[in-house]
Coordinates of C-alpha atoms in Angstrom, one line a residue:
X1 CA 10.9 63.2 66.3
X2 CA 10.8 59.4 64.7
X3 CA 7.9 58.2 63.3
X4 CA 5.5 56.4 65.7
X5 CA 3.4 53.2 64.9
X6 CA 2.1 50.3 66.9
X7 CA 4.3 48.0 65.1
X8 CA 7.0 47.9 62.1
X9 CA 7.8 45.1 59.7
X10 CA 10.4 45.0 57.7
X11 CA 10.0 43.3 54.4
X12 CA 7.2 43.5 52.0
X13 CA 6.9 39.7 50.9
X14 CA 4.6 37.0 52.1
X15 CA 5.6 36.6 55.6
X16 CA 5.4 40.4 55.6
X17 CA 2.3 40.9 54.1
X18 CA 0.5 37.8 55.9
X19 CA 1.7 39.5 59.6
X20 CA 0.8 42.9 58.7
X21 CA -2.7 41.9 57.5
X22 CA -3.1 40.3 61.0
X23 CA -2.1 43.2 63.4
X24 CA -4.1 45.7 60.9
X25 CA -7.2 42.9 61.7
X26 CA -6.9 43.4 65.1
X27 CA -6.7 47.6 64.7
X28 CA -3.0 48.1 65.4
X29 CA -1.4 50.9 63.3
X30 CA 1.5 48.9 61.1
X31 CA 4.3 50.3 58.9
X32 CA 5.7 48.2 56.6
X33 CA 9.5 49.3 55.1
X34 CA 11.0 47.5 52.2
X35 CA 14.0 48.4 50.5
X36 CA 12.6 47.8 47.0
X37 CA 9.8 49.4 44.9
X38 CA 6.3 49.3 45.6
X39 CA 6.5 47.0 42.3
X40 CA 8.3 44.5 44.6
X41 CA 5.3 44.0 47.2
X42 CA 5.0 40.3 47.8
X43 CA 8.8 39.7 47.1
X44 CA 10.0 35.9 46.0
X45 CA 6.5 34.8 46.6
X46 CA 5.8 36.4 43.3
X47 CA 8.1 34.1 41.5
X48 CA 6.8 31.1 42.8
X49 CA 5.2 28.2 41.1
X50 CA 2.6 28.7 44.2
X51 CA 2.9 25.3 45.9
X52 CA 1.2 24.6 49.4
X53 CA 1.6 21.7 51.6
X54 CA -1.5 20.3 53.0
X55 CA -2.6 16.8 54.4
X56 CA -5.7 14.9 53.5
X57 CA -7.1 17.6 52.0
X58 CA -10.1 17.6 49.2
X59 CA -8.1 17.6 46.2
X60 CA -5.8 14.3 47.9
X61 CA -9.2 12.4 48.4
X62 CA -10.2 13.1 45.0
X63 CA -7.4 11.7 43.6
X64 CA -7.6 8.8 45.6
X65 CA -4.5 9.5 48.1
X66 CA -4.7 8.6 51.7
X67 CA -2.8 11.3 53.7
X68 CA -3.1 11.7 57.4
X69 CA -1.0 14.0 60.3
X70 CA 0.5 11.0 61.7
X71 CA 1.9 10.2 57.9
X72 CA 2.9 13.5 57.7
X73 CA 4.8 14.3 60.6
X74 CA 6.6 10.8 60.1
X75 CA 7.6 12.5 56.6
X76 CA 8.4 15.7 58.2
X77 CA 10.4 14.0 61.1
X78 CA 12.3 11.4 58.9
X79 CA 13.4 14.8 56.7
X80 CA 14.0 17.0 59.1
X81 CA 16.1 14.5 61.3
X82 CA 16.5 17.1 64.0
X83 CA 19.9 16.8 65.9
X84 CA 20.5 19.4 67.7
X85 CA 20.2 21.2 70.9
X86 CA 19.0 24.1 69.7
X87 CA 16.1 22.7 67.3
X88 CA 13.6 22.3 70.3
X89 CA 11.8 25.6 68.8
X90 CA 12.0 24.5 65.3
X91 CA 11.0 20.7 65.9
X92 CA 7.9 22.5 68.0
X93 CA 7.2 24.9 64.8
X94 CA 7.7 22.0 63.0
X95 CA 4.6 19.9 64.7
X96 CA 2.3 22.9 64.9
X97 CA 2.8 23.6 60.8
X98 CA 2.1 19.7 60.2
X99 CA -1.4 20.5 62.8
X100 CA -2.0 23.2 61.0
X101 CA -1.7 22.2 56.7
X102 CA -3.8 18.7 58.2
X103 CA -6.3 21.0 59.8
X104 CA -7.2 24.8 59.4
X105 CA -4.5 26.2 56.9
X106 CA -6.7 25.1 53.9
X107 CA -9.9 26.6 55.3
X108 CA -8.1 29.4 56.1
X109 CA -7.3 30.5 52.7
X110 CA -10.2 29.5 50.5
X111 CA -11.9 31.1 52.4
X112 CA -10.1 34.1 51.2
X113 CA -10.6 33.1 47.9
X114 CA -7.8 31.1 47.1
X115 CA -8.0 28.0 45.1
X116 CA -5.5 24.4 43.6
X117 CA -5.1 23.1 40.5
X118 CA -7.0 19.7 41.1
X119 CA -3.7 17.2 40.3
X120 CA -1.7 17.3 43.1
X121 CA 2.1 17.2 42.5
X122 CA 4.4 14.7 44.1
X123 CA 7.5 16.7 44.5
X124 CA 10.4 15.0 47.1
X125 CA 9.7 11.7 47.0
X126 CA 12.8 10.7 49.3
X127 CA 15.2 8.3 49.5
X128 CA 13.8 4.9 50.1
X129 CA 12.8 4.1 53.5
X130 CA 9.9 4.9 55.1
X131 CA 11.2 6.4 58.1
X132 CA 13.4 8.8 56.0
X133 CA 13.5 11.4 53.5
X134 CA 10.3 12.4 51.6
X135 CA 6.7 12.5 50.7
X136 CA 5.2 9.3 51.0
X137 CA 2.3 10.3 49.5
X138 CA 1.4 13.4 47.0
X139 CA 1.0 16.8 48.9
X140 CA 2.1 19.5 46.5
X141 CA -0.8 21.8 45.4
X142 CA -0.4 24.1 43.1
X143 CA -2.3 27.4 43.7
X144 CA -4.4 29.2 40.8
X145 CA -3.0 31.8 39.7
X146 CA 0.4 30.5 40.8
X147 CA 2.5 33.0 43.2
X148 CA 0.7 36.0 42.6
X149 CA -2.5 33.9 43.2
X150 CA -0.8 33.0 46.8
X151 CA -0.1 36.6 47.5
X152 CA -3.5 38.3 46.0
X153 CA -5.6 37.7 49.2
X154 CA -3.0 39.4 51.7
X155 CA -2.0 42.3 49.4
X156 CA -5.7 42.6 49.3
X157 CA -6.4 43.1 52.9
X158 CA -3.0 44.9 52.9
X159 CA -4.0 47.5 50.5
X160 CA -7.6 47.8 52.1
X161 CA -6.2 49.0 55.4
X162 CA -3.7 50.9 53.9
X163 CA -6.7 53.1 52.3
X164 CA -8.2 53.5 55.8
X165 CA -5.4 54.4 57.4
X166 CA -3.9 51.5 60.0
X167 CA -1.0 50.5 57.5
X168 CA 1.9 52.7 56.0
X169 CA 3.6 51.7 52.8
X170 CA 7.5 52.7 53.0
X171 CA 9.1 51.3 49.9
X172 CA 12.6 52.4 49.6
X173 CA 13.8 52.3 53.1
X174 CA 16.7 50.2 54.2
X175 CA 16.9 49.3 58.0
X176 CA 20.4 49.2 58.9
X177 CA 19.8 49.6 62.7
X178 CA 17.2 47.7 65.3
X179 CA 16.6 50.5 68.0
X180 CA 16.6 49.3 71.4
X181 CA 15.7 50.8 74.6
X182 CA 16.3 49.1 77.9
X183 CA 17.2 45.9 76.7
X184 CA 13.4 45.9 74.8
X185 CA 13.9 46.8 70.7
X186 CA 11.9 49.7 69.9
X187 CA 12.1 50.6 66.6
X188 CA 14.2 50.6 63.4
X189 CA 16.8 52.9 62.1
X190 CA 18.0 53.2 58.3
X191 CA 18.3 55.4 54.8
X192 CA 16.1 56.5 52.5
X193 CA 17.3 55.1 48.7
X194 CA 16.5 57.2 45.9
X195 CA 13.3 55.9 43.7
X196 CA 13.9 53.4 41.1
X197 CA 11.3 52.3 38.7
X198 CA 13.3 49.3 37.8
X199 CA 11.3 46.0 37.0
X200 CA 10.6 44.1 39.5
X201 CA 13.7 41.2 40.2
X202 CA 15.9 43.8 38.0
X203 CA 19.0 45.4 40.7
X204 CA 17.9 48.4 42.0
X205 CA 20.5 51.3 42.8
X206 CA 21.4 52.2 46.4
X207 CA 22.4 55.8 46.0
X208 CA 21.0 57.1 49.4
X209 CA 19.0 60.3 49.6
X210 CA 18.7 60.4 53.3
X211 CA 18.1 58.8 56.6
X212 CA 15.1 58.0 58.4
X213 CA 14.3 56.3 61.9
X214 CA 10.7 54.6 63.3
X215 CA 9.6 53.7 66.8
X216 CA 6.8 50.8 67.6
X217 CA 5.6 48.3 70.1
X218 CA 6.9 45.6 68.0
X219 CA 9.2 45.1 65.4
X220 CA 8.6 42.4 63.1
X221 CA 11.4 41.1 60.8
X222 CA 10.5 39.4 57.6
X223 CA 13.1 40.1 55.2
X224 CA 14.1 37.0 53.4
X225 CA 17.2 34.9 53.0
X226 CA 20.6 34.7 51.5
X227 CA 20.3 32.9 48.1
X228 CA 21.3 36.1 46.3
X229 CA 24.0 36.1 47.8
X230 CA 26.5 33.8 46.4
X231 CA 29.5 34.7 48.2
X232 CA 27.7 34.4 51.5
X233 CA 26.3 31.3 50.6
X234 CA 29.7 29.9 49.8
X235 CA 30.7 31.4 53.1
X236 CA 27.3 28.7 55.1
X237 CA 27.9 26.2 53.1
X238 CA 27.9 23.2 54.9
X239 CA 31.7 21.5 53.3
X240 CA 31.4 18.8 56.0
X241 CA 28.2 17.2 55.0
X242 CA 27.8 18.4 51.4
X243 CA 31.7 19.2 50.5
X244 CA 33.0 21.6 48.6
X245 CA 30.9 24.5 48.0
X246 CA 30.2 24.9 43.3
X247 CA 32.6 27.4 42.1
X248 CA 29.9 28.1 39.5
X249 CA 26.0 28.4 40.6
X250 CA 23.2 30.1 39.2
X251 CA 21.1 32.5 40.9
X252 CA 17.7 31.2 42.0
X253 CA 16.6 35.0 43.6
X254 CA 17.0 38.3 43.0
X255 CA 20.5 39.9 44.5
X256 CA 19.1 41.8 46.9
X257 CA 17.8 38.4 48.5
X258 CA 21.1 38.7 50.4
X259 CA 20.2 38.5 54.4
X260 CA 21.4 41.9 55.3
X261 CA 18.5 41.7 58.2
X262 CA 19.9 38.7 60.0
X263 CA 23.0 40.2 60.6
X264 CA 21.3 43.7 61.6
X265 CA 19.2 41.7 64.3
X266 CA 21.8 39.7 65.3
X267 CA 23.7 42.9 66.4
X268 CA 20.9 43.7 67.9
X269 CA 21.6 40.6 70.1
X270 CA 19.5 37.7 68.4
X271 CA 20.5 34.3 67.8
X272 CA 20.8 32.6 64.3
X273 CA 21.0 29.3 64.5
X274 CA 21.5 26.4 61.7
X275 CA 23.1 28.5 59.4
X276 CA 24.6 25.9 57.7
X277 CA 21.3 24.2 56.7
X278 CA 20.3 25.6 52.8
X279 CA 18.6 24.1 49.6
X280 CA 19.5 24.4 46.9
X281 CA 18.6 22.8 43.5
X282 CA 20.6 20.5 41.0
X283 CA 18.3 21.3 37.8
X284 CA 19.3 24.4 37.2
X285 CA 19.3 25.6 34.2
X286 CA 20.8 29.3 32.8
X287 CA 17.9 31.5 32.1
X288 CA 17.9 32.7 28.4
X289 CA 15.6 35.5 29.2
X290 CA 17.0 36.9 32.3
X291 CA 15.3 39.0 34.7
X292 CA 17.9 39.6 37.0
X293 CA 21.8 38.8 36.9
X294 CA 22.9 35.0 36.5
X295 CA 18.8 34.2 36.4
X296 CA 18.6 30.7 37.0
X297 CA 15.2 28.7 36.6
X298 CA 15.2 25.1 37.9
X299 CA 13.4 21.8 36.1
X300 CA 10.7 20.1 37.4
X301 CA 11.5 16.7 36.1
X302 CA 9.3 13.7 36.5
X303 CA 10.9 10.1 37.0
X304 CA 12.1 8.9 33.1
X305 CA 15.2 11.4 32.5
X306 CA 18.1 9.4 33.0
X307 CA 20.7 11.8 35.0
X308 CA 24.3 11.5 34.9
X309 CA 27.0 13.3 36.4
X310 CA 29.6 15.2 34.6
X311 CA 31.8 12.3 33.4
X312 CA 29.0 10.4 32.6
X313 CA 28.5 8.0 34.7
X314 CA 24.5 7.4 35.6
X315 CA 23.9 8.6 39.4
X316 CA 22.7 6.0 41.5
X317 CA 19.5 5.8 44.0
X318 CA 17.8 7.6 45.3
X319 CA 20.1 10.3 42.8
X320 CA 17.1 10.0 40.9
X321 CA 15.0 12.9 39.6
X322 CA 12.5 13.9 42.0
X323 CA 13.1 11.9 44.7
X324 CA 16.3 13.5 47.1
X325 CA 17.6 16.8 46.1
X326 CA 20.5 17.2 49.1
X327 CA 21.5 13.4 48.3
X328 CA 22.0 14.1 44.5
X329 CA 23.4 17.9 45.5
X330 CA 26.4 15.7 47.6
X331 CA 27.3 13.4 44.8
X332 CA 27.4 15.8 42.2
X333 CA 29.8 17.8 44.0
X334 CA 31.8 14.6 44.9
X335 CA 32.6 13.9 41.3
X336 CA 34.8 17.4 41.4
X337 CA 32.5 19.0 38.8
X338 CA 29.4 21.6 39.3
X339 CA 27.4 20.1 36.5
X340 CA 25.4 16.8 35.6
X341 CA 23.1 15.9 32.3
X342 CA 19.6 15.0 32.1
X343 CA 19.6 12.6 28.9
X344 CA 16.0 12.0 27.5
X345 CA 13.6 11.9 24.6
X346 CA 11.1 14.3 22.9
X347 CA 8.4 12.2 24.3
X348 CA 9.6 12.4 28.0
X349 CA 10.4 16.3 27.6
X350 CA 6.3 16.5 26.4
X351 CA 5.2 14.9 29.3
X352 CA 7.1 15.6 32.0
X353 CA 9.4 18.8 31.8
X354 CA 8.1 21.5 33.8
X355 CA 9.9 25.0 34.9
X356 CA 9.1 26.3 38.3
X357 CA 7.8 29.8 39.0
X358 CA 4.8 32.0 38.0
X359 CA 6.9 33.7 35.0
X360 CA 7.3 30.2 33.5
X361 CA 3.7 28.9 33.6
X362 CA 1.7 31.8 32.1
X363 CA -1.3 29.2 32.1
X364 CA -1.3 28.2 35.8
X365 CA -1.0 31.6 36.9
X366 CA -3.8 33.3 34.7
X367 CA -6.4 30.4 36.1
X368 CA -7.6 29.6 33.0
X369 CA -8.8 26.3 32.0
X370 CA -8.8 26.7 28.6
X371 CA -5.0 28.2 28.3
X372 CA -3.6 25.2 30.8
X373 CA -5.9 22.5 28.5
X374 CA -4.2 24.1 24.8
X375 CA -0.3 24.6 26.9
X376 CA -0.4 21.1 29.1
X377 CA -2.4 18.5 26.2
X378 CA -1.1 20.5 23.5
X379 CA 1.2 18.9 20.6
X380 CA 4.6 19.9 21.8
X381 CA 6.3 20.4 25.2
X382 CA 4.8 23.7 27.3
X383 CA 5.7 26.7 25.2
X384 CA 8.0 27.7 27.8
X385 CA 9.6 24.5 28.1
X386 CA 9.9 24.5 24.1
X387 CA 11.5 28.2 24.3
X388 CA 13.8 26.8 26.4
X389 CA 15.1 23.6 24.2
X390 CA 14.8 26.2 21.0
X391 CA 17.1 28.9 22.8
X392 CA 18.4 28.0 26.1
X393 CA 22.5 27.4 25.9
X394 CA 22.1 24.4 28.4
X395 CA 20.1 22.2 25.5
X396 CA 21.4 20.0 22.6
X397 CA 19.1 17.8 20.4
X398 CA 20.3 15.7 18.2
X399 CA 18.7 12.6 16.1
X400 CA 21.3 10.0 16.9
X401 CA 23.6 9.4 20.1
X402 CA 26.9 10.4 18.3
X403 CA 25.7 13.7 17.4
X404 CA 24.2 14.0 21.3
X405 CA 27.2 13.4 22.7
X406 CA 29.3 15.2 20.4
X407 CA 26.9 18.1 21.0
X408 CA 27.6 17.7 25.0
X409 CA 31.3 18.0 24.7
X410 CA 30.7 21.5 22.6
X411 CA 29.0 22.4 25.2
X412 CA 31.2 21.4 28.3
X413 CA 34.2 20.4 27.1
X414 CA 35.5 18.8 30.2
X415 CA 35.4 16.7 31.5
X416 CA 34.5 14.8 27.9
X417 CA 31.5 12.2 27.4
X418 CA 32.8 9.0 26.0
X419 CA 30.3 8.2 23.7
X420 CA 30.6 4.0 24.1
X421 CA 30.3 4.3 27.9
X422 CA 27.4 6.2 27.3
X423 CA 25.5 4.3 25.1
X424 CA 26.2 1.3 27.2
X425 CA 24.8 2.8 30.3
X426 CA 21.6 3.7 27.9
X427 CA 21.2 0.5 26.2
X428 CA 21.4 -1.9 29.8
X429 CA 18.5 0.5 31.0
X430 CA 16.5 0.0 28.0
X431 CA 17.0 -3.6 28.1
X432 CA 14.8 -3.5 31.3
X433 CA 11.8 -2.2 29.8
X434 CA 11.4 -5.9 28.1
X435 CA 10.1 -7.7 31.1
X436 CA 6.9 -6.1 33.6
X437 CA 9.7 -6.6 36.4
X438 CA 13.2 -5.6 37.1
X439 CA 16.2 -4.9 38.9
X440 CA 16.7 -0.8 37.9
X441 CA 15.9 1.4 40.7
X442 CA 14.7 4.0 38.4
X443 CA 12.4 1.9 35.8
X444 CA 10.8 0.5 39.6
X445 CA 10.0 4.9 40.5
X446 CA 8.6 5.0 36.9
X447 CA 6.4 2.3 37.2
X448 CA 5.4 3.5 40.6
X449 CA 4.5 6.7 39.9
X450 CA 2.5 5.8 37.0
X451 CA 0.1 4.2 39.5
X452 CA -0.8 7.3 40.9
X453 CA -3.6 8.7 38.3
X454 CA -2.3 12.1 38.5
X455 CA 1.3 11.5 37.3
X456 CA -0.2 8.9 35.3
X457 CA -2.4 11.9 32.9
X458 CA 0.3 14.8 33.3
X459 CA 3.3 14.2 35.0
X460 CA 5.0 10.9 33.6
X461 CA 5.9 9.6 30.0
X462 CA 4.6 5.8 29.0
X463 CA 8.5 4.1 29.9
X464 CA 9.9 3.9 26.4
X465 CA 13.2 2.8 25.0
X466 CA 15.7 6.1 25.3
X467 CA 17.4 5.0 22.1
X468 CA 14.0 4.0 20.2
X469 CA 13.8 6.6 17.1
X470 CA 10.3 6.7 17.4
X471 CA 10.4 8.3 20.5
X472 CA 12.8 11.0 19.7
X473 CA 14.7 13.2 18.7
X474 CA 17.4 12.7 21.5
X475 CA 17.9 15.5 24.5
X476 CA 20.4 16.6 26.6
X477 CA 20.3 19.0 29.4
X478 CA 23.3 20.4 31.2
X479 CA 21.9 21.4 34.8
X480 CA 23.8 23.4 37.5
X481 CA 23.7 24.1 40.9
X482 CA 20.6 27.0 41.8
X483 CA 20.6 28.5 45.2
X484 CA 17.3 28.7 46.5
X485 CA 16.7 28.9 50.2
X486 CA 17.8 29.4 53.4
X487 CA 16.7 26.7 56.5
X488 CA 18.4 28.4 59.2
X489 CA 17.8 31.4 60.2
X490 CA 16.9 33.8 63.3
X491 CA 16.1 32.0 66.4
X492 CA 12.5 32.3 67.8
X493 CA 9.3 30.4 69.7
X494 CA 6.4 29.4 67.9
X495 CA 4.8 33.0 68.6
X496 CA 7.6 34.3 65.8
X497 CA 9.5 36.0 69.1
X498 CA 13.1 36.4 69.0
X499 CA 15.3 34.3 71.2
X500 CA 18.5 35.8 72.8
X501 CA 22.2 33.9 72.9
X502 CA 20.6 32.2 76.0
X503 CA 17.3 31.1 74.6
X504 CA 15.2 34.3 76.7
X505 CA 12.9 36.4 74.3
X506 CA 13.9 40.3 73.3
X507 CA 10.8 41.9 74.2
X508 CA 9.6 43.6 71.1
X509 CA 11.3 41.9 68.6
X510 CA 9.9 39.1 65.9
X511 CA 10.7 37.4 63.2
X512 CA 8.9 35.7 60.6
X513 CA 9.3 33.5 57.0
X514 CA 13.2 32.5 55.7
X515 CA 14.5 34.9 58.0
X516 CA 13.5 32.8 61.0
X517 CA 14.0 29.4 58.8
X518 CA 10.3 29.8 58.0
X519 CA 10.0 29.4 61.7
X520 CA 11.4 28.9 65.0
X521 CA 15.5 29.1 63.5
X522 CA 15.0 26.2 60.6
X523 CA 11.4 24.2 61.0
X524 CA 12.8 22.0 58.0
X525 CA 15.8 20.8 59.8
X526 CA 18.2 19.4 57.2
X527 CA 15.4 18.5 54.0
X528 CA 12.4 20.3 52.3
X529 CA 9.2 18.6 51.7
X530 CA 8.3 20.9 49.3
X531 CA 5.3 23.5 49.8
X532 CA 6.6 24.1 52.6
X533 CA 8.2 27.1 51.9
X534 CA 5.0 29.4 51.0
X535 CA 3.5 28.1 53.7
X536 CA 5.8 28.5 56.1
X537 CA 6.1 32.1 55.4
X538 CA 1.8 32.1 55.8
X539 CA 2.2 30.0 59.1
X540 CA 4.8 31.9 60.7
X541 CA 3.8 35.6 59.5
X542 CA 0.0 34.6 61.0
X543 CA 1.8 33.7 64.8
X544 CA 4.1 36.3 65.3
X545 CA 1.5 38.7 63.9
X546 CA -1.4 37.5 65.8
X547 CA 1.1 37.2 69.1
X548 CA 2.2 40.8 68.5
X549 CA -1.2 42.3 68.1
X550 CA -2.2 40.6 71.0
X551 CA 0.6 41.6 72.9
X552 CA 0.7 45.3 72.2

């Protein structure tokens, strides 16, 4: 006889986590399977740098930034540019998230004990018109305690009803089947992998020991995307509006991030919808620690880097760093090379490097003041950031251009950097800094962001001649392609229930987090705002967990 339960999840990270804490609130009997370890709980969340997106909240007033809904849904629409038939369910998921990080989302989790970093970030700043892409104001908060911080609350309340009994903790077990029953799905079927005690991120074996099969009410999948997948994310990739796919990427996720579970629940009959809608990052940079195979870790530039693509040739607005990642993705790929350079000083790389995720910010995510005051207004770069330029293979520092550039052909030999057309490009930017005005795009973003006061203290360098000697030594930084995320995904409403090929629900079956496009088949449409992804995983695991529980 199968295992009984009021209702499975599948997938032990945020989306997972936040529905199972819900349906154990409301007394239903949960299991929870997950294919990795039990030192996996939480999944990608745990690597995060722990960013939310919320709108006019406390720590925007204090630092002087007017935010509203109606600015934020003109930011989300003008991103998302929704085009489709088939996006009424995200554009709807979409709204209600906007409602929801201007209104209770916030509440909602301090008063679970979660707390932000007072700066907030300005991440996606967009690509120039107010009706498009981006932020127009800051909205990136970073969470104490970074990723782990975002996950402690709901492992808490997991863990508490796990020790009374209402939810089961199946690590190990693969679903390879959705069971269905009269057209209604009705359980899960799958095997039993033998117990590794590999680190967490680190591939896991897949020797199977056995079989096992579970029946429920509701079946909730929250498994993740496809970023570890690189083969199946050359397979989406969108070659009509971003071209061809890199032939060399690094890995922003574990490999086991590989979507197995939208294809098992489109067998079972649901639809998956904007497939071809991903993000990935152009700051990638090849982790020289690695945790798991082809680890990549992405930059978190601020404005002053000056970015050119493989040839180098200076990318031009809005190809500038921090402002439109898709843009910049499509033309670096148009110049028939993979890579591009960041070219800076030691003064910018103090000031404004950052690396995302918790692993890379040990001072963030222990939520100590003291260890964020001695890394952040330290003398040096971040110690991370520093172990990076000392060891990573993607860094050269030299003291004059010639040994820069001779440094970047060592390192990527073609196509080569002509050092002449380099230092021309170089010198006509720093010609701009002699005058409060000007005509280059990018010296314009540096002088705006500076009048924001948090970018202003932490996040952007005083502008500065690049070739000053004063202000160096000089820094390049080859930067790849990193996959990160999935926007499409399984189809559902805003409850988190699956939609058939014909748009009609599959009674018992939900879905939840990148799976479901962090809601309703891709509530992003074609651009990230950033923060968005966390919570999006929080926002959709709450619906279809509260709509389930309610519902069984």
């Amino acid at each position: 006889m199968a295992e009984t339960a009021d209702a499975i999840i599948v997938g032990g990270g945020l989306a997972g986590l936040v529905a199972a804490a819900e349906l154990a609130d409301a007394g239903r009997r949960v299991v929870v399977v997950e294919q990795e370890g039990g030192n996996s709980l939480g999944g990608q969340a745990f690597w995060s740098l722990g960013g939310l997106f919320f709108v006019d909240s406390p720590e925007q007033r204090r630092m002087r930034i007017r935010d509203s809904r109606d600015l934020a849904l003109q930011d989300w629409m003008g991103s998302a540019q929704f085009d489709r038939p088939e996006d009424f369910w995200p554009r709807k998921v979409a709204e209600a998230f906007v409602d929801f990080a201007a209104g209770g989302m916030r509440p909602w989790l301090h008063a679970q004990g979660m707390r932000w970093f007072p700066v907030v970030g300005w991440a996606e700043r967009g690509g120039g018109h107010a009706h498009g892409h981006g932020n127009s104001v800051p909205r990136f908060h970073v969470t104490w305690g970074t990723g782990p911080g975002v996950l402690a609350p709901f492992i808490r309340r997991v863990q508490e009803h796990a020790g009374q009994g209402r939810i089961a903790l199946k690590f190990r077990h693969r679903v390879s089947r959705l069971v269905k029953s009269g057209g209604a799905v009705v359980g899960v079927a799958g095997e039993v992998l033998e117990p590794s005690d590999v680190l967490r991120g680190q591939p896991s074996s897949r020797n199977v020991v056995g079989d096992f099969e579970l029946q429920a009410g509701a079946v909730l999948v929250c498994s993740g995307g496809i970023g570890g997948d690189l083969e199946l994310v050359r397979k989406s990739w969108p070659r009509g509006r971003l071209g061809e796919p890199p032939r060399f990427m690094v890995a922003g996720v574990p490999p086991h991030v590989d979507g197995r579970m939208i294809g098992v629940a489109q067998q079972a009959g649901a639809a998956v919808i904007n497939g071809d809608r991903m993000w990935h990052y152009t700051e990638g940079l090849r982790n020289w620690d690695p945790i798991w195979p082809n680890h990549g870790i992405r930059i978190l530039p601020g404005p002053s880097s000056l970015w050119f693509d493989a040839r180098g040739e200076r990318l031009p607005a809005p190809c500038l760093p921090g402002l439109d990642t898709l843009a910049t993705l499509k033309h670096i790929l148009a110049t028939g090379y993979d890579h591009s350079w960041f070219v800076l000083t030691q003064k910018i790389i103090e000031k404004e490097f950052a690396l995302s995720g918790s692993e890379q910010n040990p001072d963030l995510t222990s939520g100590s003041w003291l260890k964020v005051l001695k890394s952040r207004r330290g003398a040096g770069a971040p110690p991370p950031v520093e172990a990076f330029k000392r060891n990573g293979e993607d860094f050269v520092v030299a003291t004059t251009l010639p040994e820069l550039v001779a440094g970047m052909n060592r390192l990527a030999a073609a196509p080569p950097i002509d050092h002449d057309r380099l230092k021309a490009q170089i010198e006509a930017r720093d010609r701009e800094l002699d005058n409060p005005f000007c005509k280059d795009a990018q010296v314009i973003a540096i002088r705006g962001a500076r009048n924001y006061l948090g970018d202003r203290l932490i996040r952007t360098a005083k502008p500065h001649k690049i070739l000053d000697p004063a202000s160096g030594p000089l820094i390049a930084v080859r930067l790849n392609i990193l996959t990160r995320k999935t926007l499409g995904g399984i189809h559902t409403d805003l409850d988190g229930r699956v939609l058939d090929t014909v748009g009609e629900p599959i009674t018992g079956l939900y879905a939840a987090g990148e799976a479901a496009g962090f809601g309703g088949g891709g509530y992003h449409g074609y651009n990230a705002l950033e923060g968005t992804f966390l919570g999006g995983c929080i926002f959709s695991g709450r619906n279809a967990g509260r709509h389930g529980a309610s519902n069984l």
